[in-house]
Amino acid sequence: MAVNLDDVQLNVVTADPVSKIWLFYGDMGTRKTSVACAFPNHLLIAYDIGYKLINGAAALPVQNWQDFKAAVKQLDLQKNKDRFKIVVIDTIGKCYQACYQYMCNQMGVSDPGEAGKFGIGWKKIRNEFETLIYSI
């Protein structure tokens, strides 16, 4: 990659939530999902069912990593890019657990440490998870 100082532009900070990464963290019942669903044009990919108490939540319930992968793949379609500007994952911990279970099944192990030397199982899980999350 060629470095060119002529390409340097001033950063412009906007209030627009699109193109930002937000992490809402807190105890159960602190309305994290409600706040996230207040953003316009959102898609809530829900491992939890709390969205059923939120009026106007555009929710897609998912049960496992395969469901999540299918949802992310569909986000690549232009009609969905136009419709959903913000993606909310409720909750990221359950999302990671689904990835963990899926990858252990793929590797034929019950623990990533059984997949080989030098943490290869953990590396595979991390790669699978990060690749899909970053693709959003």
Coordinates of C-alpha atoms in Angstrom, one line a residue:
M1 CA 0.0 0.0 0.0
A2 CA 1.4 3.3 -1.0
V3 CA 1.4 6.1 1.6
N4 CA 0.5 9.5 0.3
L5 CA 0.1 12.5 2.5
D6 CA -2.0 14.2 -0.1
D7 CA -4.8 11.7 0.8
V8 CA -5.0 12.9 4.4
Q9 CA -8.5 14.3 5.1
L10 CA -9.8 16.0 8.2
N11 CA -12.0 13.7 10.3
V12 CA -15.6 14.8 10.6
V13 CA -17.5 13.6 13.6
T14 CA -21.3 13.2 13.2
A15 CA -24.1 12.4 15.5
D16 CA -25.3 9.8 13.0
P17 CA -25.3 6.3 14.7
V18 CA -24.7 4.6 11.4
S19 CA -21.1 3.5 10.8
K20 CA -20.4 3.5 14.5
I21 CA -19.9 0.5 16.8
W22 CA -21.8 0.7 20.0
L23 CA -21.5 -1.6 23.0
F24 CA -24.2 -1.4 25.6
Y25 CA -23.2 -3.2 28.8
G26 CA -25.0 -3.4 32.1
D27 CA -27.1 -5.5 34.4
M28 CA -30.2 -7.3 33.2
G29 CA -33.2 -5.1 33.1
T30 CA -31.3 -1.8 32.5
R31 CA -33.1 -1.3 29.1
K32 CA -30.0 -1.9 26.9
T33 CA -32.1 -3.6 24.2
S34 CA -34.8 -0.9 24.4
V35 CA -32.2 1.8 23.8
A36 CA -30.7 -0.1 20.9
C37 CA -34.1 -0.6 19.3
A38 CA -34.9 3.1 19.5
F39 CA -32.5 3.7 16.6
P40 CA -34.3 3.9 13.3
N41 CA -33.8 1.3 10.6
H42 CA -32.4 -1.3 13.1
L43 CA -32.4 -5.1 12.9
L44 CA -32.2 -6.9 16.3
I45 CA -30.6 -10.3 15.9
A46 CA -32.0 -11.8 19.1
Y47 CA -30.6 -14.7 21.1
D48 CA -32.7 -13.4 24.0
I49 CA -36.5 -13.1 24.0
G50 CA -36.7 -9.8 25.9
Y51 CA -37.5 -8.0 22.6
K52 CA -41.0 -9.3 22.9
L53 CA -41.6 -6.6 25.5
I54 CA -40.3 -3.8 23.2
N55 CA -42.9 -2.2 20.9
G56 CA -41.4 -1.6 17.5
A57 CA -38.4 -3.9 17.8
A58 CA -37.5 -5.3 14.3
A59 CA -36.3 -8.6 15.7
L60 CA -35.1 -11.8 14.1
P61 CA -34.9 -14.6 16.7
V62 CA -31.9 -16.9 16.3
Q63 CA -31.2 -20.1 18.1
N64 CA -27.7 -21.1 17.0
W65 CA -24.6 -20.0 15.0
Q66 CA -26.0 -21.3 11.7
D67 CA -29.1 -19.0 12.1
F68 CA -26.8 -16.1 12.9
K69 CA -24.6 -16.8 9.8
A70 CA -27.7 -17.0 7.6
A71 CA -28.9 -13.7 8.9
V72 CA -25.5 -12.0 8.3
K73 CA -25.3 -13.4 4.8
Q74 CA -28.8 -11.9 4.0
L75 CA -27.6 -8.5 5.3
D76 CA -25.4 -8.5 2.2
L77 CA -28.4 -8.2 -0.1
Q78 CA -29.0 -4.7 -1.3
K79 CA -32.6 -4.7 -0.2
N80 CA -31.5 -5.4 3.4
K81 CA -28.6 -2.9 3.2
D82 CA -31.2 -0.3 2.3
R83 CA -33.6 -1.4 5.0
F84 CA -31.3 -2.1 8.0
K85 CA -28.7 0.6 8.8
I86 CA -28.1 -0.6 12.4
V87 CA -27.5 -4.2 13.5
V88 CA -28.1 -5.0 17.2
I89 CA -26.9 -8.4 18.6
D90 CA -28.7 -9.4 21.8
T91 CA -26.6 -10.7 23.4
I92 CA -23.0 -10.9 22.2
G93 CA -22.1 -13.4 24.9
K94 CA -24.8 -15.9 23.7
C95 CA -23.7 -15.2 20.1
Y96 CA -20.1 -16.2 21.0
Q97 CA -21.3 -19.3 22.9
A98 CA -23.2 -20.4 19.8
C99 CA -20.1 -19.9 17.7
Y100 CA -18.1 -21.8 20.3
Q101 CA -20.5 -24.8 20.2
Y102 CA -20.7 -24.8 16.4
M103 CA -16.9 -24.8 16.0
C104 CA -16.4 -27.5 18.6
N105 CA -18.9 -29.6 16.7
Q106 CA -17.1 -28.8 13.4
M107 CA -13.8 -29.9 14.9
G108 CA -15.3 -33.0 16.5
V109 CA -14.3 -32.0 20.1
S110 CA -16.0 -31.0 23.3
D111 CA -13.3 -28.5 24.2
P112 CA -11.1 -26.3 21.9
G113 CA -8.0 -27.5 23.7
E114 CA -8.6 -30.9 22.3
A115 CA -8.3 -29.7 18.7
G116 CA -4.5 -29.6 18.5
K117 CA -1.4 -28.0 19.7
F118 CA -0.7 -24.3 20.1
G119 CA -4.3 -23.3 20.7
I120 CA -5.4 -24.2 17.2
G121 CA -9.0 -24.8 18.3
W122 CA -9.3 -21.4 20.1
K123 CA -7.8 -19.7 17.0
K124 CA -10.4 -21.3 14.8
I125 CA -13.2 -20.2 17.0
R126 CA -11.8 -16.7 17.2
N127 CA -11.3 -16.5 13.4
E128 CA -14.9 -17.7 12.8
F129 CA -16.4 -15.3 15.2
E130 CA -14.4 -12.3 14.2
T131 CA -14.8 -12.9 10.5
L132 CA -18.5 -12.9 10.8
I133 CA -18.8 -10.0 13.2
Y134 CA -16.5 -7.8 11.2
S135 CA -18.4 -8.6 8.0
I136 CA -21.4 -6.8 9.5

